[in-house]
PDB file of C-alpha atoms in Angstrom:
ATOM      1  CA  GLY A   8     -54.491 -47.154 162.443  1.00 81.00           C
ATOM      2  CA  GLU A   9     -52.427 -44.790 160.429  1.00 87.00           C
ATOM      3  CA  ASN A  10     -50.020 -42.359 161.929  1.00 93.00           C
ATOM      4  CA  VAL A  11     -48.576 -39.499 159.912  1.00 96.00           C
ATOM      5  CA  GLU A  12     -45.571 -37.523 161.122  1.00 97.00           C
ATOM      6  CA  GLN A  13     -44.778 -34.048 159.588  1.00 98.00           C
ATOM      7  CA  HIS A  14     -41.597 -31.933 159.838  1.00 97.00           C
ATOM      8  CA  PRO A  15     -40.713 -29.252 160.550  1.00 97.00           C
ATOM      9  CA  SER A  16     -43.437 -27.556 162.370  1.00 97.00           C
ATOM     10  CA  THR A  17     -42.290 -24.134 161.369  1.00 98.00           C
ATOM     11  CA  LEU A  18     -40.271 -23.412 158.325  1.00 98.00           C
ATOM     12  CA  SER A  19     -39.044 -19.832 157.455  1.00 98.00           C
ATOM     13  CA  VAL A  20     -37.418 -19.221 154.066  1.00 98.00           C
ATOM     14  CA  GLN A  21     -36.481 -16.160 152.013  1.00 98.00           C
ATOM     15  CA  GLU A  22     -38.643 -15.160 149.188  1.00 98.00           C
ATOM     16  CA  GLY A  23     -37.383 -16.860 146.068  1.00 97.00           C
ATOM     17  CA  ASP A  24     -35.869 -19.752 147.841  1.00 98.00           C
ATOM     18  CA  SER A  25     -37.181 -23.376 147.991  1.00 98.00           C
ATOM     19  CA  ALA A  26     -39.111 -24.940 150.781  1.00 98.00           C
ATOM     20  CA  VAL A  27     -39.355 -28.703 151.541  1.00 98.00           C
ATOM     21  CA  ILE A  28     -41.794 -30.229 153.986  1.00 98.00           C
ATOM     22  CA  LYS A  29     -41.413 -34.012 154.931  1.00 98.00           C
ATOM     23  CA  CYS A  30     -43.929 -36.544 156.096  1.00 98.00           C
ATOM     24  CA  THR A  31     -43.758 -40.183 157.128  1.00 98.00           C
ATOM     25  CA  TYR A  32     -46.625 -42.656 157.540  1.00 96.00           C
ATOM     26  CA  SER A  33     -47.001 -45.938 159.209  1.00 95.00           C
ATOM     27  CA  ASP A  34     -49.650 -47.911 157.337  1.00 90.00           C
ATOM     28  CA  SER A  35     -48.326 -49.828 154.380  1.00 90.00           C
ATOM     29  CA  ALA A  36     -51.888 -50.027 153.013  1.00 86.00           C
ATOM     30  CA  SER A  37     -51.984 -46.174 152.460  1.00 89.00           C
ATOM     31  CA  ASN A  38     -51.831 -45.349 148.832  1.00 87.00           C
ATOM     32  CA  TYR A  39     -53.124 -41.865 148.427  1.00 88.00           C
ATOM     33  CA  PHE A  40     -51.112 -38.838 149.755  1.00 93.00           C
ATOM     34  CA  PRO A  41     -52.672 -35.311 149.408  1.00 93.00           C
ATOM     35  CA  TRP A  42     -51.315 -31.994 150.492  1.00 96.00           C
ATOM     36  CA  TYR A  43     -53.529 -29.197 151.828  1.00 96.00           C
ATOM     37  CA  LYS A  44     -52.814 -25.476 152.241  1.00 97.00           C
ATOM     38  CA  GLN A  45     -54.693 -23.648 154.938  1.00 96.00           C
ATOM     39  CA  GLU A  46     -54.618 -19.862 155.317  1.00 95.00           C
ATOM     40  CA  LEU A  47     -55.647 -18.427 158.741  1.00 91.00           C
ATOM     41  CA  GLY A  48     -59.292 -18.886 159.390  1.00 87.00           C
ATOM     42  CA  LYS A  49     -59.975 -20.567 156.087  1.00 92.00           C
ATOM     43  CA  ARG A  50     -60.671 -24.050 154.751  1.00 95.00           C
ATOM     44  CA  PRO A  51     -57.960 -26.560 153.880  1.00 94.00           C
ATOM     45  CA  GLN A  52     -57.432 -26.403 150.103  1.00 94.00           C
ATOM     46  CA  LEU A  53     -56.079 -29.357 148.111  1.00 93.00           C
ATOM     47  CA  ILE A  54     -52.931 -28.217 146.271  1.00 96.00           C
ATOM     48  CA  ILE A  55     -51.431 -31.538 144.997  1.00 95.00           C
ATOM     49  CA  ASP A  56     -51.768 -35.167 145.502  1.00 92.00           C
ATOM     50  CA  ILE A  57     -50.000 -38.410 144.639  1.00 92.00           C
ATOM     51  CA  ARG A  58     -50.901 -42.021 144.410  1.00 87.00           C
ATOM     52  CA  SER A  59     -48.665 -44.916 145.234  1.00 82.00           C
ATOM     53  CA  ASN A  60     -48.134 -46.028 141.588  1.00 80.00           C
ATOM     54  CA  VAL A  61     -46.262 -42.722 141.062  1.00 80.00           C
ATOM     55  CA  GLY A  62     -42.984 -41.621 142.433  1.00 89.00           C
ATOM     56  CA  GLU A  63     -43.221 -37.767 141.677  1.00 94.00           C
ATOM     57  CA  LYS A  64     -45.737 -35.315 140.484  1.00 94.00           C
ATOM     58  CA  LYS A  65     -45.262 -31.707 139.528  1.00 96.00           C
ATOM     59  CA  ASP A  66     -47.641 -28.819 139.087  1.00 94.00           C
ATOM     60  CA  GLN A  67     -45.816 -25.476 138.137  1.00 96.00           C
ATOM     61  CA  ARG A  68     -43.839 -24.508 141.357  1.00 97.00           C
ATOM     62  CA  ILE A  69     -45.061 -27.417 143.459  1.00 98.00           C
ATOM     63  CA  ALA A  70     -43.791 -31.037 143.417  1.00 98.00           C
ATOM     64  CA  VAL A  71     -44.448 -34.039 145.552  1.00 97.00           C
ATOM     65  CA  THR A  72     -42.200 -37.139 145.885  1.00 97.00           C
ATOM     66  CA  LEU A  73     -43.070 -40.485 147.335  1.00 96.00           C
ATOM     67  CA  ASN A  74     -40.819 -43.290 148.595  1.00 95.00           C
ATOM     68  CA  LYS A  75     -43.007 -46.181 149.347  1.00 93.00           C
ATOM     69  CA  THR A  76     -40.274 -48.429 150.662  1.00 93.00           C
ATOM     70  CA  ALA A  77     -39.299 -45.809 153.200  1.00 94.00           C
ATOM     71  CA  LYS A  78     -42.782 -44.744 153.760  1.00 95.00           C
ATOM     72  CA  HIS A  79     -42.119 -41.015 153.386  1.00 95.00           C
ATOM     73  CA  PHE A  80     -43.375 -38.303 151.085  1.00 97.00           C
ATOM     74  CA  SER A  81     -42.308 -34.646 150.651  1.00 98.00           C
ATOM     75  CA  LEU A  82     -43.709 -31.399 149.322  1.00 98.00           C
ATOM     76  CA  HIS A  83     -41.323 -29.176 147.446  1.00 98.00           C
ATOM     77  CA  ILE A  84     -42.118 -25.597 146.606  1.00 98.00           C
ATOM     78  CA  THR A  85     -39.693 -23.606 144.479  1.00 97.00           C
ATOM     79  CA  GLU A  86     -39.392 -19.812 143.852  1.00 98.00           C
ATOM     80  CA  THR A  87     -41.378 -19.137 146.972  1.00 98.00           C
ATOM     81  CA  GLN A  88     -43.617 -16.165 146.986  1.00 97.00           C
ATOM     82  CA  PRO A  89     -45.274 -14.173 149.801  1.00 96.00           C
ATOM     83  CA  GLU A  90     -48.674 -15.790 149.058  1.00 96.00           C
ATOM     84  CA  ASP A  91     -47.201 -19.189 149.750  1.00 97.00           C
ATOM     85  CA  SER A  92     -47.147 -18.298 153.516  1.00 97.00           C
ATOM     86  CA  ALA A  93     -49.699 -20.580 155.077  1.00 98.00           C
ATOM     87  CA  VAL A  94     -50.049 -23.842 157.105  1.00 97.00           C
ATOM     88  CA  TYR A  95     -49.406 -26.969 154.992  1.00 98.00           C
ATOM     89  CA  PHE A  96     -50.756 -30.385 155.876  1.00 97.00           C
ATOM     90  CA  CYS A  97     -49.784 -33.679 154.529  1.00 97.00           C
ATOM     91  CA  ALA A  98     -52.295 -36.616 154.732  1.00 94.00           C
ATOM     92  CA  ALA A  99     -52.518 -40.300 154.012  1.00 92.00           C
ATOM     93  CA  SER A 100     -55.491 -42.651 153.141  1.00 86.00           C
ATOM     94  CA  PRO A 101     -55.853 -46.215 152.199  1.00 78.00           C
ATOM     95  CA  TYR A 102     -57.646 -45.525 149.060  1.00 61.00           C
ATOM     96  CA  LEU A 103     -58.038 -49.102 147.695  1.00 55.00           C
ATOM     97  CA  ARG A 104     -58.727 -50.790 151.029  1.00 51.00           C
ATOM     98  CA  GLY A 105     -62.481 -50.508 150.847  1.00 50.00           C
ATOM     99  CA  GLY A 106     -61.962 -46.884 150.613  1.00 53.00           C
ATOM    100  CA  ALA A 107     -64.056 -45.891 153.609  1.00 64.00           C
ATOM    101  CA  ASP A 108     -61.466 -44.385 155.876  1.00 75.00           C
ATOM    102  CA  GLY A 109     -60.988 -40.652 156.012  1.00 83.00           C
ATOM    103  CA  LEU A 110     -57.616 -38.849 155.747  1.00 88.00           C
ATOM    104  CA  THR A 111     -55.139 -39.154 158.498  1.00 91.00           C
ATOM    105  CA  PHE A 112     -53.349 -35.686 158.688  1.00 94.00           C
ATOM    106  CA  GLY A 113     -50.050 -34.672 159.888  1.00 96.00           C
ATOM    107  CA  LYS A 114     -49.799 -31.829 162.475  1.00 96.00           C
ATOM    108  CA  GLY A 115     -49.025 -29.168 159.932  1.00 96.00           C
ATOM    109  CA  THR A 116     -46.113 -26.919 158.950  1.00 97.00           C
ATOM    110  CA  HIS A 117     -46.292 -23.203 159.212  1.00 97.00           C
ATOM    111  CA  LEU A 118     -44.520 -21.904 156.155  1.00 98.00           C
ATOM    112  CA  ILE A 119     -43.322 -18.273 156.595  1.00 98.00           C
ATOM    113  CA  ILE A 120     -41.761 -16.554 153.533  1.00 97.00           C
ATOM    114  CA  GLN A 121     -39.581 -13.713 154.503  1.00 95.00           C
ATOM    115  CA  PRO A 122     -39.379 -10.708 152.131  1.00 91.00           C
TER     116      PRO A 122
ATOM    117  CA  ASP B  25     -65.126 -21.647 146.387  1.00 80.00           C
ATOM    118  CA  SER B  26     -65.038 -25.495 146.850  1.00 79.00           C
ATOM    119  CA  GLY B  27     -68.742 -25.973 146.178  1.00 91.00           C
ATOM    120  CA  VAL B  28     -69.046 -27.458 149.669  1.00 95.00           C
ATOM    121  CA  THR B  29     -71.451 -25.450 151.885  1.00 97.00           C
ATOM    122  CA  GLN B  30     -71.468 -25.363 155.616  1.00 98.00           C
ATOM    123  CA  THR B  31     -73.808 -23.619 157.924  1.00 97.00           C
ATOM    124  CA  PRO B  32     -73.679 -21.844 160.352  1.00 97.00           C
ATOM    125  CA  LYS B  33     -70.200 -20.258 159.975  1.00 97.00           C
ATOM    126  CA  HIS B  34     -70.178 -19.444 163.610  1.00 97.00           C
ATOM    127  CA  LEU B  35     -71.888 -20.883 166.559  1.00 97.00           C
ATOM    128  CA  ILE B  36     -71.695 -19.906 170.312  1.00 98.00           C
ATOM    129  CA  THR B  37     -73.414 -22.114 172.799  1.00 98.00           C
ATOM    130  CA  ALA B  38     -73.309 -23.014 176.538  1.00 98.00           C
ATOM    131  CA  THR B  39     -71.998 -26.295 178.095  1.00 98.00           C
ATOM    132  CA  GLY B  40     -74.549 -29.031 178.223  1.00 98.00           C
ATOM    133  CA  GLN B  41     -76.368 -27.786 175.129  1.00 98.00           C
ATOM    134  CA  ARG B  42     -76.866 -29.585 171.743  1.00 98.00           C
ATOM    135  CA  VAL B  43     -76.110 -28.186 168.370  1.00 98.00           C
ATOM    136  CA  THR B  44     -76.467 -29.378 164.783  1.00 98.00           C
ATOM    137  CA  LEU B  45     -74.056 -28.495 162.049  1.00 98.00           C
ATOM    138  CA  ARG B  46     -75.054 -28.811 158.331  1.00 98.00           C
ATOM    139  CA  CYS B  47     -73.137 -29.624 155.308  1.00 98.00           C
ATOM    140  CA  SER B  48     -74.213 -29.740 151.659  1.00 97.00           C
ATOM    141  CA  PRO B  49     -71.697 -31.507 149.399  1.00 95.00           C
ATOM    142  CA  ARG B  50     -70.587 -30.518 145.937  1.00 93.00           C
ATOM    143  CA  SER B  51     -73.076 -31.429 143.293  1.00 91.00           C
ATOM    144  CA  GLY B  52     -72.529 -35.210 142.326  1.00 87.00           C
ATOM    145  CA  ASP B  53     -70.387 -36.050 145.382  1.00 90.00           C
ATOM    146  CA  LEU B  54     -71.661 -39.065 147.263  1.00 90.00           C
ATOM    147  CA  SER B  55     -69.152 -39.020 150.176  1.00 90.00           C
ATOM    148  CA  VAL B  56     -69.263 -36.685 153.068  1.00 93.00           C
ATOM    149  CA  TYR B  57     -66.485 -36.665 155.718  1.00 93.00           C
ATOM    150  CA  TRP B  58     -66.625 -34.714 158.967  1.00 96.00           C
ATOM    151  CA  TYR B  59     -63.379 -33.402 160.479  1.00 96.00           C
ATOM    152  CA  GLN B  60     -62.580 -31.576 163.824  1.00 97.00           C
ATOM    153  CA  GLN B  61     -59.758 -29.048 163.920  1.00 96.00           C
ATOM    154  CA  SER B  62     -58.305 -27.867 167.295  1.00 93.00           C
ATOM    155  CA  LEU B  63     -55.068 -26.431 168.207  1.00 85.00           C
ATOM    156  CA  ASP B  64     -54.057 -29.336 170.373  1.00 83.00           C
ATOM    157  CA  GLN B  65     -55.383 -32.280 168.317  1.00 83.00           C
ATOM    158  CA  GLY B  66     -54.900 -30.832 164.783  1.00 89.00           C
ATOM    159  CA  LEU B  67     -57.242 -32.033 161.937  1.00 93.00           C
ATOM    160  CA  GLN B  68     -59.031 -35.287 162.962  1.00 94.00           C
ATOM    161  CA  PHE B  69     -61.329 -37.484 161.018  1.00 92.00           C
ATOM    162  CA  LEU B  70     -64.738 -37.987 162.784  1.00 95.00           C
ATOM    163  CA  ILE B  71     -66.970 -39.893 160.523  1.00 94.00           C
ATOM    164  CA  HIS B  72     -67.618 -40.855 156.866  1.00 92.00           C
ATOM    165  CA  TYR B  73     -70.959 -41.218 155.065  1.00 92.00           C
ATOM    166  CA  TYR B  74     -71.464 -42.602 151.522  1.00 90.00           C
ATOM    167  CA  ASN B  75     -74.720 -42.316 149.708  1.00 91.00           C
ATOM    168  CA  GLY B  76     -76.708 -42.261 152.974  1.00 94.00           C
ATOM    169  CA  GLU B  77     -74.855 -45.062 154.824  1.00 93.00           C
ATOM    170  CA  GLU B  78     -72.177 -44.700 157.514  1.00 92.00           C
ATOM    171  CA  ARG B  79     -68.926 -46.081 156.239  1.00 89.00           C
ATOM    172  CA  ALA B  80     -66.303 -45.328 158.833  1.00 88.00           C
ATOM    173  CA  LYS B  81     -65.785 -43.818 162.216  1.00 90.00           C
ATOM    174  CA  GLY B  82     -62.658 -42.063 163.279  1.00 89.00           C
ATOM    175  CA  ASN B  83     -62.099 -40.270 166.665  1.00 85.00           C
ATOM    176  CA  ILE B  84     -65.706 -39.392 167.240  1.00 94.00           C
ATOM    177  CA  LEU B  85     -67.064 -39.050 170.773  1.00 95.00           C
ATOM    178  CA  GLU B  86     -70.273 -40.996 171.723  1.00 96.00           C
ATOM    179  CA  ARG B  87     -71.832 -37.616 172.421  1.00 97.00           C
ATOM    180  CA  PHE B  88     -71.576 -36.859 168.626  1.00 97.00           C
ATOM    181  CA  SER B  89     -73.597 -38.392 165.809  1.00 97.00           C
ATOM    182  CA  ALA B  90     -74.107 -37.700 162.260  1.00 97.00           C
ATOM    183  CA  GLN B  91     -76.412 -38.630 159.294  1.00 97.00           C
ATOM    184  CA  GLN B  92     -76.635 -38.239 155.652  1.00 97.00           C
ATOM    185  CA  PHE B  93     -80.069 -37.651 154.123  1.00 97.00           C
ATOM    186  CA  PRO B  94     -81.511 -38.787 150.664  1.00 96.00           C
ATOM    187  CA  ASP B  95     -80.480 -35.424 149.085  1.00 95.00           C
ATOM    188  CA  LEU B  96     -76.964 -36.118 150.297  1.00 95.00           C
ATOM    189  CA  HIS B  97     -76.669 -33.216 152.698  1.00 96.00           C
ATOM    190  CA  SER B  98     -75.296 -34.291 156.149  1.00 98.00           C
ATOM    191  CA  GLU B  99     -75.708 -33.066 159.605  1.00 98.00           C
ATOM    192  CA  LEU B 100     -73.318 -33.441 162.578  1.00 98.00           C
ATOM    193  CA  ASN B 101     -75.143 -33.497 165.952  1.00 98.00           C
ATOM    194  CA  LEU B 102     -73.131 -32.571 169.051  1.00 98.00           C
ATOM    195  CA  SER B 103     -74.734 -32.988 172.460  1.00 98.00           C
ATOM    196  CA  SER B 104     -73.850 -32.478 176.042  1.00 98.00           C
ATOM    197  CA  LEU B 105     -71.373 -29.897 174.927  1.00 98.00           C
ATOM    198  CA  GLU B 106     -68.164 -29.416 176.911  1.00 97.00           C
ATOM    199  CA  LEU B 107     -65.631 -26.523 176.816  1.00 97.00           C
ATOM    200  CA  GLY B 108     -63.166 -28.903 174.988  1.00 95.00           C
ATOM    201  CA  ASP B 109     -65.523 -29.302 172.111  1.00 97.00           C
ATOM    202  CA  SER B 110     -64.756 -25.747 171.057  1.00 97.00           C
ATOM    203  CA  ALA B 111     -63.206 -26.229 167.590  1.00 97.00           C
ATOM    204  CA  LEU B 112     -63.533 -25.720 163.804  1.00 97.00           C
ATOM    205  CA  TYR B 113     -65.679 -28.452 162.366  1.00 98.00           C
ATOM    206  CA  PHE B 114     -65.155 -29.128 158.616  1.00 97.00           C
ATOM    207  CA  CYS B 115     -66.952 -31.246 156.317  1.00 96.00           C
ATOM    208  CA  ALA B 116     -65.428 -32.531 152.994  1.00 94.00           C
ATOM    209  CA  SER B 117     -66.983 -34.198 150.054  1.00 92.00           C
ATOM    210  CA  SER B 118     -65.761 -36.467 147.278  1.00 86.00           C
ATOM    211  CA  VAL B 119     -67.216 -38.314 144.341  1.00 78.00           C
ATOM    212  CA  VAL B 120     -65.949 -41.725 145.479  1.00 66.00           C
ATOM    213  CA  GLN B 121     -64.990 -43.280 148.885  1.00 59.00           C
ATOM    214  CA  GLY B 122     -61.441 -43.134 150.240  1.00 54.00           C
ATOM    215  CA  GLY B 123     -61.048 -39.544 150.880  1.00 51.00           C
ATOM    216  CA  THR B 124     -59.517 -38.996 147.414  1.00 66.00           C
ATOM    217  CA  GLU B 125     -59.684 -35.461 146.049  1.00 78.00           C
ATOM    218  CA  ALA B 126     -61.710 -34.339 149.029  1.00 84.00           C
ATOM    219  CA  PHE B 127     -62.868 -30.698 148.924  1.00 90.00           C
ATOM    220  CA  PHE B 128     -63.460 -28.907 152.208  1.00 94.00           C
ATOM    221  CA  GLY B 129     -66.229 -26.565 153.243  1.00 96.00           C
ATOM    222  CA  GLN B 130     -65.482 -23.143 154.922  1.00 96.00           C
ATOM    223  CA  GLY B 131     -66.091 -24.796 158.327  1.00 97.00           C
ATOM    224  CA  THR B 132     -68.311 -23.972 161.362  1.00 98.00           C
ATOM    225  CA  ARG B 133     -66.418 -22.406 164.320  1.00 97.00           C
ATOM    226  CA  LEU B 134     -68.037 -23.722 167.467  1.00 98.00           C
ATOM    227  CA  THR B 135     -67.397 -21.975 170.691  1.00 97.00           C
ATOM    228  CA  VAL B 136     -68.707 -23.528 173.931  1.00 97.00           C
ATOM    229  CA  VAL B 137     -68.880 -21.107 176.883  1.00 97.00           C
TER     230      VAL B 137
END
């Protein structure tokens, strides 16, 4: 089955700086890669996603890049703000392979924005 | 608010007992996924139902089962509970299969004592 590795487990950046979280996946059939943000005690919230036919996607201060050859994808947050502090999860799914499998998640990155 | 509703929010029960967690998906969503979140295992996919039929199983124990009803709400049944079953249980729904654009409910925190 799919295996998703996520790094780093903790990331501390100064407010206003950029943050980058990296993930690798093992199953070449995976072609949907969402990112979720989870604040303490709350539900995971979808913040951005990318499909394998696209190399990069941006939404305001958030961007995701995908390298299918290397099987890795990254989340980039620019101009970080205190409200960006949370745990971020990457995930992978074989969307087109029958579509039944759920998401395989990375272990999460605790992003800390220092004032 | 994601539009996915889970009840109850909190549940405390004793070892050996059985509980049922309920999930109502967003209006129009046919797929319901169940996930377990614990400190040591992270977020793990348990099971997927699509329009009333089981479509995929993940790391779901034999003591656990689920179903999706004609009105598309779903229930996750956990039996012979052990201390290690204490976790946050999330359901997520999406319009189509494959976990795409899945929206999570607020979760049920299960504590087994």
